[in-house]
mmCIF file of C-alpha atoms in Angstrom:
data_model
loop_
_atom_site.group_PDB
_atom_site.id
_atom_site.type_symbol
_atom_site.label_atom_id
_atom_site.label_comp_id
_atom_site.label_asym_id
_atom_site.label_seq_id
_atom_site.Cartn_x
_atom_site.Cartn_y
_atom_site.Cartn_z
ATOM 1 C CA MET Z 1 -2.370 -27.032 -13.827
ATOM 2 C CA LEU Z 2 0.042 -24.528 -12.297
ATOM 3 C CA ARG Z 3 3.028 -26.524 -10.074
ATOM 4 C CA ALA Z 4 4.200 -25.306 -6.754
ATOM 5 C CA GLU Z 5 6.517 -22.467 -7.236
ATOM 6 C CA ASP Z 6 4.102 -21.041 -10.589
ATOM 7 C CA ASN Z 7 1.969 -20.983 -7.668
ATOM 8 C CA LYS Z 8 3.782 -18.844 -5.502
ATOM 9 C CA PHE Z 9 4.981 -16.345 -7.596
ATOM 10 C CA LEU Z 10 1.590 -15.228 -8.578
ATOM 11 C CA THR Z 11 0.272 -15.028 -5.496
ATOM 12 C CA GLU Z 12 2.294 -13.650 -2.999
ATOM 13 C CA SER Z 13 3.031 -9.806 -3.152
ATOM 14 C CA GLY Z 14 4.995 -9.010 0.005
ATOM 15 C CA PRO Z 15 8.472 -6.782 0.068
ATOM 16 C CA GLY Z 16 10.641 -9.213 -1.774
ATOM 17 C CA THR Z 17 8.461 -11.395 -3.596
ATOM 18 C CA GLY Z 18 7.856 -11.497 -8.113
ATOM 19 C CA MET Z 19 4.814 -10.114 -7.507
ATOM 20 C CA GLY Z 20 5.270 -8.034 -4.989
ATOM 21 C CA GLU Z 21 7.859 -5.762 -6.863
ATOM 22 C CA LEU Z 22 5.732 -5.539 -9.404
ATOM 23 C CA LEU Z 23 2.252 -4.291 -8.223
ATOM 24 C CA ARG Z 24 4.377 -2.227 -6.308
ATOM 25 C CA ARG Z 25 5.906 -0.313 -9.820
ATOM 26 C CA SER Z 26 1.796 0.417 -10.583
ATOM 27 C CA TRP Z 27 -0.392 3.239 -8.518
ATOM 28 C CA ILE Z 28 -2.862 1.177 -6.426
ATOM 29 C CA PRO Z 29 -6.199 3.054 -5.300
ATOM 30 C CA VAL Z 30 -6.432 1.966 -1.471
ATOM 31 C CA LEU Z 31 -8.444 4.934 -0.128
ATOM 32 C CA LEU Z 32 -10.793 7.841 -1.073
ATOM 33 C CA ALA Z 33 -9.028 11.638 0.049
ATOM 34 C CA GLU Z 34 -12.026 12.101 2.116
ATOM 35 C CA GLU Z 35 -11.174 9.492 4.240
ATOM 36 C CA LEU Z 36 -8.953 12.080 5.228
ATOM 37 C CA PRO Z 37 -11.146 14.952 5.880
ATOM 38 C CA GLU Z 38 -8.833 18.057 7.717
ATOM 39 C CA PRO Z 39 -5.058 19.392 7.335
ATOM 40 C CA ASP Z 40 -3.142 17.729 10.184
ATOM 41 C CA GLY Z 41 -5.798 15.130 11.778
ATOM 42 C CA GLU Z 42 -5.119 11.665 12.715
ATOM 43 C CA PRO Z 43 -3.595 9.653 10.650
ATOM 44 C CA LYS Z 44 -5.624 6.335 8.565
ATOM 45 C CA LYS Z 45 -3.294 2.966 9.398
ATOM 46 C CA ILE Z 46 -3.834 1.172 5.923
ATOM 47 C CA ILE Z 47 -2.398 -2.421 4.776
ATOM 48 C CA VAL Z 48 -0.914 -2.515 1.222
ATOM 49 C CA LEU Z 49 0.701 -5.880 -0.158
ATOM 50 C CA GLY Z 50 1.153 -6.938 3.263
ATOM 51 C CA GLU Z 51 2.793 -3.808 4.403
ATOM 52 C CA GLU Z 52 1.364 -1.872 7.578
ATOM 53 C CA LEU Z 53 1.037 2.389 6.146
ATOM 54 C CA LEU Z 54 -0.390 5.747 7.642
ATOM 55 C CA ALA Z 55 -1.977 7.633 5.472
ATOM 56 C CA PHE Z 56 -2.490 11.593 6.247
ATOM 57 C CA ARG Z 57 -2.948 14.621 5.815
ATOM 58 C CA ASP Z 58 -0.450 17.556 5.517
ATOM 59 C CA SER Z 59 -0.766 21.051 6.820
ATOM 60 C CA ARG Z 60 -1.560 22.460 3.153
ATOM 61 C CA GLY Z 61 -3.863 19.532 2.313
ATOM 62 C CA VAL Z 62 -1.686 17.148 0.127
ATOM 63 C CA VAL Z 63 -2.602 14.040 0.700
ATOM 64 C CA GLY Z 64 0.771 11.429 1.964
ATOM 65 C CA VAL Z 65 1.443 7.651 2.165
ATOM 66 C CA ILE Z 66 4.740 7.055 4.790
ATOM 67 C CA ALA Z 67 5.161 3.773 6.498
ATOM 68 C CA ALA Z 68 4.499 3.156 9.657
ATOM 69 C CA ALA Z 69 6.542 3.224 12.686
ATOM 70 C CA GLU Z 70 7.539 -0.033 14.499
#
């Protein structure tokens, strides 16, 4: 049985948490490239590890992800 603090460490993935920092060091697939079909199209809101982000395709067709403005 896990102690409460061990359980918290392993299950919380938000910014600034132990597991969150570990998971942010890896590539995490969050959507298919086909979900952003055209260059300069509407960005798609996504939530990854508790953070609100925007996925988009730029004028050259390259996919990017940035933090959502508050």
